[in-house]
Short mmCIF file of C-alpha atoms in Angstrom, two decimals:
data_model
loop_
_atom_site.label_atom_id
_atom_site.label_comp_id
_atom_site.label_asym_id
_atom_site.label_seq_id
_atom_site.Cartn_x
_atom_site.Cartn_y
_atom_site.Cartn_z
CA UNK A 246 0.28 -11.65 20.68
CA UNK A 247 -1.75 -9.66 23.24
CA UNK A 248 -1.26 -5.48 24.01
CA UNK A 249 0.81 -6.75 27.11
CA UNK A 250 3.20 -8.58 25.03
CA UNK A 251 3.60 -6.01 22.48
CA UNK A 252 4.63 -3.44 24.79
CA UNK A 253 6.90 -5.21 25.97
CA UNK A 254 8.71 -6.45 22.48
CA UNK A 255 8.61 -2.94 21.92
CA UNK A 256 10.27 -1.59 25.69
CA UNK A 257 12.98 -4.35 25.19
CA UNK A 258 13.92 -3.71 21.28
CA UNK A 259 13.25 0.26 21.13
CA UNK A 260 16.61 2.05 21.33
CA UNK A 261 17.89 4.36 24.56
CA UNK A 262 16.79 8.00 23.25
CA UNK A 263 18.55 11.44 24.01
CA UNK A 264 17.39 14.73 24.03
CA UNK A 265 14.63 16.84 25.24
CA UNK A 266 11.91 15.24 27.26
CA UNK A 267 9.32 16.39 23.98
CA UNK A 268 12.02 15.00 21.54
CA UNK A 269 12.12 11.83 23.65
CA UNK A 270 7.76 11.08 23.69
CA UNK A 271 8.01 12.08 20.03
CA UNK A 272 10.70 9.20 18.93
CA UNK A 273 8.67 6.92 21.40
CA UNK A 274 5.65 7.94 19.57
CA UNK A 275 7.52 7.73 16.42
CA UNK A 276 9.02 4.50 16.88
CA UNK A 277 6.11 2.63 17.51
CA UNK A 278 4.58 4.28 14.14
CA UNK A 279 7.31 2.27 12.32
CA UNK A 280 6.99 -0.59 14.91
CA UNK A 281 2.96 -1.16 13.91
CA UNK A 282 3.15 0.11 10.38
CA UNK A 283 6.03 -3.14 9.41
CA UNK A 284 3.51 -5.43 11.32
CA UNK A 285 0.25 -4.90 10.18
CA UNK A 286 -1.65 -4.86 6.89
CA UNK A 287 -4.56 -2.95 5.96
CA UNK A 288 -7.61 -5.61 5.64
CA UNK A 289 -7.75 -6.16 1.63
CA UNK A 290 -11.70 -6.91 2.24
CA UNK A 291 -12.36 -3.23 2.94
CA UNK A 292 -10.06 -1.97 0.37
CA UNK A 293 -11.09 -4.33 -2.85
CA UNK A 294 -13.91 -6.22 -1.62
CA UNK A 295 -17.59 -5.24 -3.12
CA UNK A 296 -20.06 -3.17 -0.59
CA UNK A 297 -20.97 -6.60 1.86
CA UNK A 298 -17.24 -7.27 2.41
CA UNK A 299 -16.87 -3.90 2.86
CA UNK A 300 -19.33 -3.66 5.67
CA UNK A 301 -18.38 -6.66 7.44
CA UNK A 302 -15.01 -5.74 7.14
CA UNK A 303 -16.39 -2.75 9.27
CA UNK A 304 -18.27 -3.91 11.57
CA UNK A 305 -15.68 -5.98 13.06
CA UNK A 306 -13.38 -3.28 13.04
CA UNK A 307 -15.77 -1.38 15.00
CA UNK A 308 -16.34 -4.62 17.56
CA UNK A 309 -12.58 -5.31 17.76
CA UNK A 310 -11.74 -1.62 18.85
CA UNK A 311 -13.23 -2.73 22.03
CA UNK A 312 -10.73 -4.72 22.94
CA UNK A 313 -6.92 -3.69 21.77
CA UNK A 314 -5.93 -7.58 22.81
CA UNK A 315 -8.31 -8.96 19.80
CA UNK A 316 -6.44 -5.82 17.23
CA UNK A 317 -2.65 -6.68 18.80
CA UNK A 318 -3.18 -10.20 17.80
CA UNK A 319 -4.66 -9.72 14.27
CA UNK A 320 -2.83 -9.01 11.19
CA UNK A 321 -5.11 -7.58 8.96
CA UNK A 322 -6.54 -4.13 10.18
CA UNK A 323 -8.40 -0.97 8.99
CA UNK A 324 -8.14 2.88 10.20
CA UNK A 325 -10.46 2.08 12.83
CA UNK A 326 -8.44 -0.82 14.51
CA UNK A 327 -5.55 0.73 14.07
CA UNK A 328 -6.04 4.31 15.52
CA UNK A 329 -7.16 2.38 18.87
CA UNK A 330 -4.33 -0.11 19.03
CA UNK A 331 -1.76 2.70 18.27
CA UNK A 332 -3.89 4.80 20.77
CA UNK A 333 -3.70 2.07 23.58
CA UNK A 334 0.27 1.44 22.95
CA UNK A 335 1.15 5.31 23.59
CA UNK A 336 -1.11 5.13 26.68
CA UNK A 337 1.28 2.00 28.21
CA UNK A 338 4.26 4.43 27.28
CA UNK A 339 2.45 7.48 29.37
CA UNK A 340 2.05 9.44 25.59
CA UNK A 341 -1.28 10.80 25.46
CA UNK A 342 -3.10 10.64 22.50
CA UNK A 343 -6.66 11.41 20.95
CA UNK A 344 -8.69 9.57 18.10
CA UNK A 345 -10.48 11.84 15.49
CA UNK A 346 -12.91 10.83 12.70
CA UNK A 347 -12.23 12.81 9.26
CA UNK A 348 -14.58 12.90 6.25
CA UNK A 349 -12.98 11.83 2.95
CA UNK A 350 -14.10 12.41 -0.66
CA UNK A 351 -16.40 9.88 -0.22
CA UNK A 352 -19.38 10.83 2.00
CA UNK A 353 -20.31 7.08 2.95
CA UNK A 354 -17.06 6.40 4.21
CA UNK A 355 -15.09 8.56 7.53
CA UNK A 356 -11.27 8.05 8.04
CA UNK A 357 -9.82 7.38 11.83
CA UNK A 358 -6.91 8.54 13.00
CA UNK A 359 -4.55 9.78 15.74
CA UNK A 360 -3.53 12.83 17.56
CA UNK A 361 -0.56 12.97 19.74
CA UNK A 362 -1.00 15.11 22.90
CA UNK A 363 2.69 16.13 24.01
CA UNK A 364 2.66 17.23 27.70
CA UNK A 365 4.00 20.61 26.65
CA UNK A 366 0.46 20.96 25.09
CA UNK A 367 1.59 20.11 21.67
CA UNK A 368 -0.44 18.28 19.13
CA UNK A 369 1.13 16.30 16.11
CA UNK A 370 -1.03 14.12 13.51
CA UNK A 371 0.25 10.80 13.39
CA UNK A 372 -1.47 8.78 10.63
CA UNK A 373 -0.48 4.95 11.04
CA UNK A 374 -2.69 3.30 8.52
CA UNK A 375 -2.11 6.11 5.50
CA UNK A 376 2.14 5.21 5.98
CA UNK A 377 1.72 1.30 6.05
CA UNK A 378 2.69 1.21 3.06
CA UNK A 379 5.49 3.83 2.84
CA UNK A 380 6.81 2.07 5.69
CA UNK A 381 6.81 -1.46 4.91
CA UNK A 382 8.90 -0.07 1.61
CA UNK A 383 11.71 2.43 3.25
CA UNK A 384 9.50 5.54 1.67
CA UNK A 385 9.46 8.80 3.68
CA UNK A 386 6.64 9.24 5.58
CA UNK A 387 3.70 11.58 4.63
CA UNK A 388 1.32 11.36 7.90
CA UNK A 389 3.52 12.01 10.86
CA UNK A 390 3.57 15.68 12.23
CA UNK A 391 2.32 17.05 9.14
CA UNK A 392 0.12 19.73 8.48
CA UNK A 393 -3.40 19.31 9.67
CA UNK A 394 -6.34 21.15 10.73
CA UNK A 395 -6.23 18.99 14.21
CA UNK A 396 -2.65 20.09 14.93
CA UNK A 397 -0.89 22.88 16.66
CA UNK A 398 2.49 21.95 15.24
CA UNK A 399 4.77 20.59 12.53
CA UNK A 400 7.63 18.58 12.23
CA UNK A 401 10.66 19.80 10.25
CA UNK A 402 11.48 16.99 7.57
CA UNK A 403 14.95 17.28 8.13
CA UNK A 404 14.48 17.06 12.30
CA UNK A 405 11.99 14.06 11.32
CA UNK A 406 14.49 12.41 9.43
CA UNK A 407 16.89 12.56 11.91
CA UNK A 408 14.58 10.91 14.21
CA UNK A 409 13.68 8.06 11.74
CA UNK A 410 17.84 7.37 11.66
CA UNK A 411 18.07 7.48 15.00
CA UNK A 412 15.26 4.83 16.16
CA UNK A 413 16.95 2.77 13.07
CA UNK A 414 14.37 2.95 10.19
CA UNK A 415 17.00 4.85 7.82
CA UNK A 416 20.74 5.30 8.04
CA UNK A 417 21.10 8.05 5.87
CA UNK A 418 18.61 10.53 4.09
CA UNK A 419 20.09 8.77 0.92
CA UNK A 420 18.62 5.44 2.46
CA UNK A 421 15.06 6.39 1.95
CA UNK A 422 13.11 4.24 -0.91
CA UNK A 423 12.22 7.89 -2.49
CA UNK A 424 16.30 8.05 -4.19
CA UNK A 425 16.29 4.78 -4.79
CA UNK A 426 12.81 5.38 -7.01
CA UNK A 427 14.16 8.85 -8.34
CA UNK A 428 17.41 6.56 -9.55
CA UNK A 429 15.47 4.34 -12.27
CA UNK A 430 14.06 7.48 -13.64
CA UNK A 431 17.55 8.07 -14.90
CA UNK A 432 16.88 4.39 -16.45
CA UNK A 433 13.46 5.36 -18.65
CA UNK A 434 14.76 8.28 -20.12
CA UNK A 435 13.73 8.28 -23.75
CA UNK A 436 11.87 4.53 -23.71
CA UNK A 437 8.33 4.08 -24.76
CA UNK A 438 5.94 3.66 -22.62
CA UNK A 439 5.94 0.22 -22.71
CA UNK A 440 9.44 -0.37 -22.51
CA UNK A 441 9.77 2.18 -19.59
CA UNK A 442 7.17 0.30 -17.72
CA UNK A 443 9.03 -3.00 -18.26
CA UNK A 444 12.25 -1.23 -16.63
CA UNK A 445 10.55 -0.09 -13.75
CA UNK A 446 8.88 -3.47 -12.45
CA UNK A 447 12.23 -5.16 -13.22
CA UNK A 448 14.14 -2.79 -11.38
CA UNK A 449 15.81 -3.61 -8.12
CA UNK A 450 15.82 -0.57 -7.04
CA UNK A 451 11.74 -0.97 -6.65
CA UNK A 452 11.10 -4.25 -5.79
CA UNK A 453 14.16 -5.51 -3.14
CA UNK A 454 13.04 -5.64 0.21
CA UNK A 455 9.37 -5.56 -0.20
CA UNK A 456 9.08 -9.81 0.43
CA UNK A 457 7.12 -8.91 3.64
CA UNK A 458 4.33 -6.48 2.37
CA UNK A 459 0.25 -7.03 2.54
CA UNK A 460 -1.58 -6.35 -1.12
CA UNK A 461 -2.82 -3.28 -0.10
CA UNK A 462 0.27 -1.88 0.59
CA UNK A 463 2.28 -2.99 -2.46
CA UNK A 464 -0.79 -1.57 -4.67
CA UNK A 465 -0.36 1.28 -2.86
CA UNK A 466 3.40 1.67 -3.43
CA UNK A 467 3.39 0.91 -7.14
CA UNK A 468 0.74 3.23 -7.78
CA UNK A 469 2.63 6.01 -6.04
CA UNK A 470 5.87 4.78 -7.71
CA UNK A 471 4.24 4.86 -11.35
CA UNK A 472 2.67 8.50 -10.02
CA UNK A 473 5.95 9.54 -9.59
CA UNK A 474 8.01 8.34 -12.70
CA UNK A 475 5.50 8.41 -15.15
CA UNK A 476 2.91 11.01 -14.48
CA UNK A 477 1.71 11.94 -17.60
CA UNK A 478 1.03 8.22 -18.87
CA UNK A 479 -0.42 6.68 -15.59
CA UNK A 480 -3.94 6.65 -15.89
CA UNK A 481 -3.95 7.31 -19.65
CA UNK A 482 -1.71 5.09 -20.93
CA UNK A 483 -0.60 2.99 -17.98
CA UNK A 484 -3.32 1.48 -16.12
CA UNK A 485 -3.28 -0.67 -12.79
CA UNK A 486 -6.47 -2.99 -11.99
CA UNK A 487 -7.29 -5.09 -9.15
CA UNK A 488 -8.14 -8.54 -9.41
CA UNK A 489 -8.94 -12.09 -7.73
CA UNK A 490 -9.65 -15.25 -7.29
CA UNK A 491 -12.02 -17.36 -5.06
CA UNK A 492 -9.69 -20.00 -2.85
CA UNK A 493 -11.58 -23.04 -1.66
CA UNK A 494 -13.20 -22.91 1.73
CA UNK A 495 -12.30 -19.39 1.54
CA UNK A 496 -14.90 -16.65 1.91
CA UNK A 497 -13.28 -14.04 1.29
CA UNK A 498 -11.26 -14.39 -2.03
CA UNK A 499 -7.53 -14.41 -2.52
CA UNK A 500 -6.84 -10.21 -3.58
CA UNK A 501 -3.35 -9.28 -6.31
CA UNK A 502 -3.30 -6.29 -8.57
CA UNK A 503 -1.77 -5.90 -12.33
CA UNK A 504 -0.47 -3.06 -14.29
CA UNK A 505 -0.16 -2.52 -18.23
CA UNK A 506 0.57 0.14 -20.71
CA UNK A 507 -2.01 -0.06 -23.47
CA UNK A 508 -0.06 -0.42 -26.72
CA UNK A 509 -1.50 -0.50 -30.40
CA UNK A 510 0.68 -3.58 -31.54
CA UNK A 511 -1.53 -6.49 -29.76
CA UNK A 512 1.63 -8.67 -29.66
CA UNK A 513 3.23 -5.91 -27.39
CA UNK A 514 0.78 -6.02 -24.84
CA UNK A 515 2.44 -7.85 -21.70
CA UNK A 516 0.60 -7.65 -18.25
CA UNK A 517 2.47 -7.81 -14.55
CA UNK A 518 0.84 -9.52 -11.83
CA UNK A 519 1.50 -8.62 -8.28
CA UNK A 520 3.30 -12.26 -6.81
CA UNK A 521 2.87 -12.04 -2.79
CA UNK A 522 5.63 -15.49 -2.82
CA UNK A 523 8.19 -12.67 -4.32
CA UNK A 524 7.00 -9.42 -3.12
CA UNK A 525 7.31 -8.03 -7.13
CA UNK A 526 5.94 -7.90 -10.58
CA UNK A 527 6.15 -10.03 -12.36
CA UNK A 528 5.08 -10.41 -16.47
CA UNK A 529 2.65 -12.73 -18.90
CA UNK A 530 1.55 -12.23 -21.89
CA UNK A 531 -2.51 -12.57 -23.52
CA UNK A 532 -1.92 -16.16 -23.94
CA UNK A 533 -1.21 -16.84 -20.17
CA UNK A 534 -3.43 -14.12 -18.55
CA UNK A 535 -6.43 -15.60 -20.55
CA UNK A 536 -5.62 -18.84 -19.39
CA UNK A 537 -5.30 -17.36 -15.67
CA UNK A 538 -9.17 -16.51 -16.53
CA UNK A 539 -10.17 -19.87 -17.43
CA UNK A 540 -9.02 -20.89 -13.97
CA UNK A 541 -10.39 -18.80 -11.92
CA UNK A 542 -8.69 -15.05 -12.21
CA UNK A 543 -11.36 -12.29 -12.26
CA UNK A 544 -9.97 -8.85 -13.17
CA UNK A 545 -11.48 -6.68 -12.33
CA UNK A 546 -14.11 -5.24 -8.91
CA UNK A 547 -17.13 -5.31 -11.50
CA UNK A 548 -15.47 -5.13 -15.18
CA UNK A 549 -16.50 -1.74 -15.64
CA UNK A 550 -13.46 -0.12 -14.49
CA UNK A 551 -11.53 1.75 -17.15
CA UNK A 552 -8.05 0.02 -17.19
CA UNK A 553 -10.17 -3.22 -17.43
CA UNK A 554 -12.84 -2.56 -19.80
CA UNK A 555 -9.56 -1.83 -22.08
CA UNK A 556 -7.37 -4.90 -20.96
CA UNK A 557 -10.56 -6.48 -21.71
CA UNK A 558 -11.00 -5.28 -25.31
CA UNK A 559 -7.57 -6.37 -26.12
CA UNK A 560 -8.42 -9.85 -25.17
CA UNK A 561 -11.01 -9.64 -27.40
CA UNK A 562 -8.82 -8.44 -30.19
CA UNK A 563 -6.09 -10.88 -28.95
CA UNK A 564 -8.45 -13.65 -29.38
CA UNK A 565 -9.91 -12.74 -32.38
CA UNK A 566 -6.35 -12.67 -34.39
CA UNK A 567 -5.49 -15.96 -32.71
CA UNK A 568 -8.58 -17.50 -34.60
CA UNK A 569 -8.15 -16.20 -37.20
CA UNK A 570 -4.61 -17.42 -37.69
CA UNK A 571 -5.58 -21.00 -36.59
CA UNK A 572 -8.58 -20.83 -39.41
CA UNK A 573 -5.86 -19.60 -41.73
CA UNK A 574 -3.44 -22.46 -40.68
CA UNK A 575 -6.39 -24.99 -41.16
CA UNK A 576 -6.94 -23.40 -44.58
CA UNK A 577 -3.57 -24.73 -45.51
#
């Protein structure tokens, strides 16, 4: 689908919007936000790939921004794509807007993203690619009219909640993702860790409705879901680990994600893999993850990540007891 075409799905679906002229650009703005964030998916290559993928991955970001037909017709996209598409669309719908380059915490890498330029001189951050995910799972949104050094103005949460119902993304401030995340903690109260993990990734209440999201997105959203329901033990006792495997006459290699709680008991241990064909979670034990190995699975960017240098030592341990009860059973 070219720019052209886009604009006009968008013209023909986006809904007739009252108020003030500024209200009006601003749920115009804010509708395509929604509009790109449930279409696109942020290119896993630049998010789990090693350094080369990473750099090809940018480089033909940085070719593609030339031309916003090549980005409107891709899928997968990066902060650099998608700050000129988004920047391209608003132009079509007479909404000014300006690209800036931020530094993030790591020096070797800048972040892209977009200004709106109201004509009553206004300026409003709107971050597209930092909300794909929040967007593609009903969250509230974090990046639009927020506070920012590049701003001159903020949006009210309730006033940008209002907006969000009325181009249709929510019905209700009770319809956003966030209550329906707060609801399961409710659900963990006074589990282990282990068993409060399992209730989580088996809730509905997390996984409906995410069928349709890229990797990088639902990593995203589970690690903010685990940051928000269990705080203390994500990171120290929960851990969440990319992983992969190489498809055939595939270059780039097929990218999921898995999460554990490290538990003593060895038999306890159960690891979820992300499943794209359900959009969820879903459990194996030692036996089958090893066997995931053995055809093909790498955990891990490198194997010396934390969370996988420790999945990896219960393996070990996993292993171990496993031949030593087949010795044992030979013995008899």
């Amino acid at each position: 689908m070219a720019k052209k075409e886009l604009v006009e799905k968008f013209k023909n679906e986006m809904p007739e919007f009252t108020g003030t002229e500024e209200e009006k650009e601003l749920k115009t703005a804010l509708y395509i936000y929604i509009a790109l964030g449930k279409m696109k998916s942020f290119d896993e290559r630049y998010y789990f790939g090693n350094s080369r993928m990473v750099r090809s991955a940018e480089r033909e970001a940085i070719e593609d921004s030339k031309n916003p037909d090549k980005i409107a017709g891709k899928r997968k996209i990066i902060c650099i794509t998608m700050s000129h598409l988004y920047k391209a669309i608003l132009s079509d719908f007479g909404i000014e807007s300006e690209i800036i380059t931020e530094m993030t915490e790591r020096n070797d890498i800048d972040h892209m993203t977009n200004v709106l330029k109201l004509k009553n001189g206004k300026r409003i951050i709107a971050d597209c690619q930092l909300d794909m995910y929040r967007v593609q799972t009903g969250l509230s949104l974090n990046h639009f009219g927020v506070e920012s050094e590049y701003n001159t103005d903020v949006i009210d949460s309730d006033k940008l909640t209002n907006m969000l119902i009325e181009i249709g993304y929510i019905k209700s401030k009770d319809d956003y993702r966030d209550e329906k995340v707060e609801a399961v903690r409710k659900k963990i109260e006074g589990l282990s860790v282990n068993e409060a993990l399992r209730v989580i990734l088996n809730s509905p209440e997390i996984y409906e409705g995410n069928e349709n999201q890229g990797e990088v997105e639902a990593y995203k959203y589970y690690y903010s879901t685990l940051k928000t329901l269990m705080p203390e033990q994500r990171g120290k006792k929960v851990y969440q680990f990319m992983c992969s495997k190489k498809a055939e006459g595939k270059e780039v290699p097929d990218y999921s994600f898995g999460i554990y709680a490290n538990v003593e008991n060895i038999e306890d241990l159960k690891v979820y893999l992300y499943s794209k064909a359900k959009g969820r979670m879903l459990g194996c034990d030692l036996e089958t993850l090893i066997k995931l190995e053995e055809n093909g699975l790498k955990i891990g960017r490198n194997g010396v990540e934390k969370p996988v240098k420790i999945l990896s030592k219960s393996i070990k341990r996993f292993k171990e007891k496993q031949k030593e009860q087949d010795n044992g059973d030979e013995a008899r």
